[in-house]
PDB file of C-alpha atoms in Angstrom:
ATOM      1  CA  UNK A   1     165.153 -72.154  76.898  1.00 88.00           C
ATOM      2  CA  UNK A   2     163.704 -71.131  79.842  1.00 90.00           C
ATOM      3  CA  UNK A   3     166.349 -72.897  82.593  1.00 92.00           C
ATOM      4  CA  UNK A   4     168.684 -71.218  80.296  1.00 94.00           C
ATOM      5  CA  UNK A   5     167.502 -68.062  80.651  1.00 94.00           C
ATOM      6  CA  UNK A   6     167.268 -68.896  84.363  1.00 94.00           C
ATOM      7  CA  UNK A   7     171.082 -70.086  84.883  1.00 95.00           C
ATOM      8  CA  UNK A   8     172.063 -67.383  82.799  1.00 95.00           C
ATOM      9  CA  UNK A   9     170.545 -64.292  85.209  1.00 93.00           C
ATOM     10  CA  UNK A  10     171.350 -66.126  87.922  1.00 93.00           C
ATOM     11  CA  UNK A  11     175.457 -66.350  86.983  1.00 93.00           C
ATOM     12  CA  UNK A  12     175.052 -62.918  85.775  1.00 92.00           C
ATOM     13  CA  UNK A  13     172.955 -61.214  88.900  1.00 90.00           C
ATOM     14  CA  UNK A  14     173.958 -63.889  91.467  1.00 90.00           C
ATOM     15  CA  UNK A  15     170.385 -63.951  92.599  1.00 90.00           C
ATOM     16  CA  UNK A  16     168.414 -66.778  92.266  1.00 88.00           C
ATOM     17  CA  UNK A  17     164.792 -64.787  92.424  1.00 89.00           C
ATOM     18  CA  UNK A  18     165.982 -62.684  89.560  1.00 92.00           C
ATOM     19  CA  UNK A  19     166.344 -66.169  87.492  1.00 92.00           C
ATOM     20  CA  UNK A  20     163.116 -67.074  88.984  1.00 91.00           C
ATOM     21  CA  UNK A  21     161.264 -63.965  87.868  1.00 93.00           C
ATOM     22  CA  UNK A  22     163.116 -63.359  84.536  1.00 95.00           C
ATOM     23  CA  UNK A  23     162.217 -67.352  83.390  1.00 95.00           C
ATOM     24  CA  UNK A  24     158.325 -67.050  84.866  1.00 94.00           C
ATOM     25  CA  UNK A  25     158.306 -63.991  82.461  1.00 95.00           C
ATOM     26  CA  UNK A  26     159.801 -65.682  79.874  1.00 96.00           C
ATOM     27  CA  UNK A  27     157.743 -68.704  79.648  1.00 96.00           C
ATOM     28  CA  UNK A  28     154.404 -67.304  78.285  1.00 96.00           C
ATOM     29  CA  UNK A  29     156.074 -65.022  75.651  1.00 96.00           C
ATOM     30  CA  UNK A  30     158.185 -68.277  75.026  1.00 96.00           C
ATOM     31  CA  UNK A  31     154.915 -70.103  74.353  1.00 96.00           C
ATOM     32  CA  UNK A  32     153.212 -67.944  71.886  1.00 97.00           C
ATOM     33  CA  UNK A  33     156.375 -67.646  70.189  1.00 96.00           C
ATOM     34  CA  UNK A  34     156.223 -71.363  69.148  1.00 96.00           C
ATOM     35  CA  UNK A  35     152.711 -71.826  68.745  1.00 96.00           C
ATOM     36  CA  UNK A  36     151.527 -73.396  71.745  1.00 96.00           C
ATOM     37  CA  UNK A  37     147.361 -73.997  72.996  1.00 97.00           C
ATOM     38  CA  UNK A  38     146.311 -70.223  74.333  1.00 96.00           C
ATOM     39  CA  UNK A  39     144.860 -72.633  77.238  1.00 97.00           C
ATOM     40  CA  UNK A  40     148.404 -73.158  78.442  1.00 96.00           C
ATOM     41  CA  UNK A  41     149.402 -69.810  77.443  1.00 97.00           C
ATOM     42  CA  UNK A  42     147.358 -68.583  79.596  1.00 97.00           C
ATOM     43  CA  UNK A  43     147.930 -70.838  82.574  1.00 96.00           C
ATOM     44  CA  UNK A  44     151.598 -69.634  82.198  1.00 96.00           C
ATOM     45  CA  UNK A  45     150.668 -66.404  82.699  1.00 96.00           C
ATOM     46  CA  UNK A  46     148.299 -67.169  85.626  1.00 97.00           C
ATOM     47  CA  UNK A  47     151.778 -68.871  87.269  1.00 96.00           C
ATOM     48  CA  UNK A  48     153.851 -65.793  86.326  1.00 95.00           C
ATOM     49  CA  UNK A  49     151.601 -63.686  88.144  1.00 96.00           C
ATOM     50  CA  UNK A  50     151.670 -65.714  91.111  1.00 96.00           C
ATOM     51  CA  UNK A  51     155.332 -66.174  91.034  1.00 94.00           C
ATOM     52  CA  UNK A  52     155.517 -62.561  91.049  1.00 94.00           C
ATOM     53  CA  UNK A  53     153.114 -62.284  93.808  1.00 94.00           C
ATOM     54  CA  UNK A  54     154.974 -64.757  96.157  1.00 92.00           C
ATOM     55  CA  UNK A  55     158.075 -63.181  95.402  1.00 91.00           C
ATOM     56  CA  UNK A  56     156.926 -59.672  96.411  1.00 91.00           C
ATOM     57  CA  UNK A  57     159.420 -59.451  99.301  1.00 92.00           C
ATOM     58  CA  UNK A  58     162.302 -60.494  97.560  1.00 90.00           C
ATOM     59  CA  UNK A  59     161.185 -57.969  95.108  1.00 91.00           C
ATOM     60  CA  UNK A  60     161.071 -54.967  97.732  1.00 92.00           C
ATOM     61  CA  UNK A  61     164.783 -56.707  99.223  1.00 90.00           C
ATOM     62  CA  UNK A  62     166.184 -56.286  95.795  1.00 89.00           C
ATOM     63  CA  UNK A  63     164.931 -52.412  94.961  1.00 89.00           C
ATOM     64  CA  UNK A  64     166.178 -51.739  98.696  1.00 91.00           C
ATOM     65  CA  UNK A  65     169.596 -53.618  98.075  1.00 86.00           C
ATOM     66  CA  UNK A  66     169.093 -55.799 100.712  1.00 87.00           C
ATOM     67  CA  UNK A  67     168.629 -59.258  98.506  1.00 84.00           C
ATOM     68  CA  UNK A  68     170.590 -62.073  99.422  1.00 81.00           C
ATOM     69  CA  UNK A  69     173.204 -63.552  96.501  1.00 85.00           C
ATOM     70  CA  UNK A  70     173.153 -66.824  95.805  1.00 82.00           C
ATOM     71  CA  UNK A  71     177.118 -67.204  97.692  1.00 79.00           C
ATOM     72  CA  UNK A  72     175.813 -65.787 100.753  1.00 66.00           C
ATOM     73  CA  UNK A  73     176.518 -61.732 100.333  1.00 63.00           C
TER      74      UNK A  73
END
């Protein structure tokens, strides 16, 4: 579900850290949804937060509108 979600914002936005953030989002909610150990629940969430971290300056490109798409634009 989660690559889904991933290909999906990426045809949608045409950028791939949108897919990236929008999945590492996903995952944990994804997780208690069907059930799964709170230990990885919480490691997912831990990852999430550093995938947001490391993608801090594609974050700042995007809200400026200067984000690279995925064909080169």
């Amino acid at each position: 579900l989660v690559a889904l979600l991933w290909i999906s914002l990426v045809a949608l936005t045409r950028f791939s850290s949108v897919g990236s953030l929008g999945a590492c989002a996903a995952a944990p909610v994804l997780m208690i949804v069907y059930g799964e150990p709170w230990v990885y629940v919480l490691f997912a969430f831990l990852a999430a937060a550093l995938a947001f971290c490391r993608h801090k300056d594609n974050l700042e490109r995007l809200s400026q509108g200067t984000e690279n798409t995925i064909d080169g634009r």
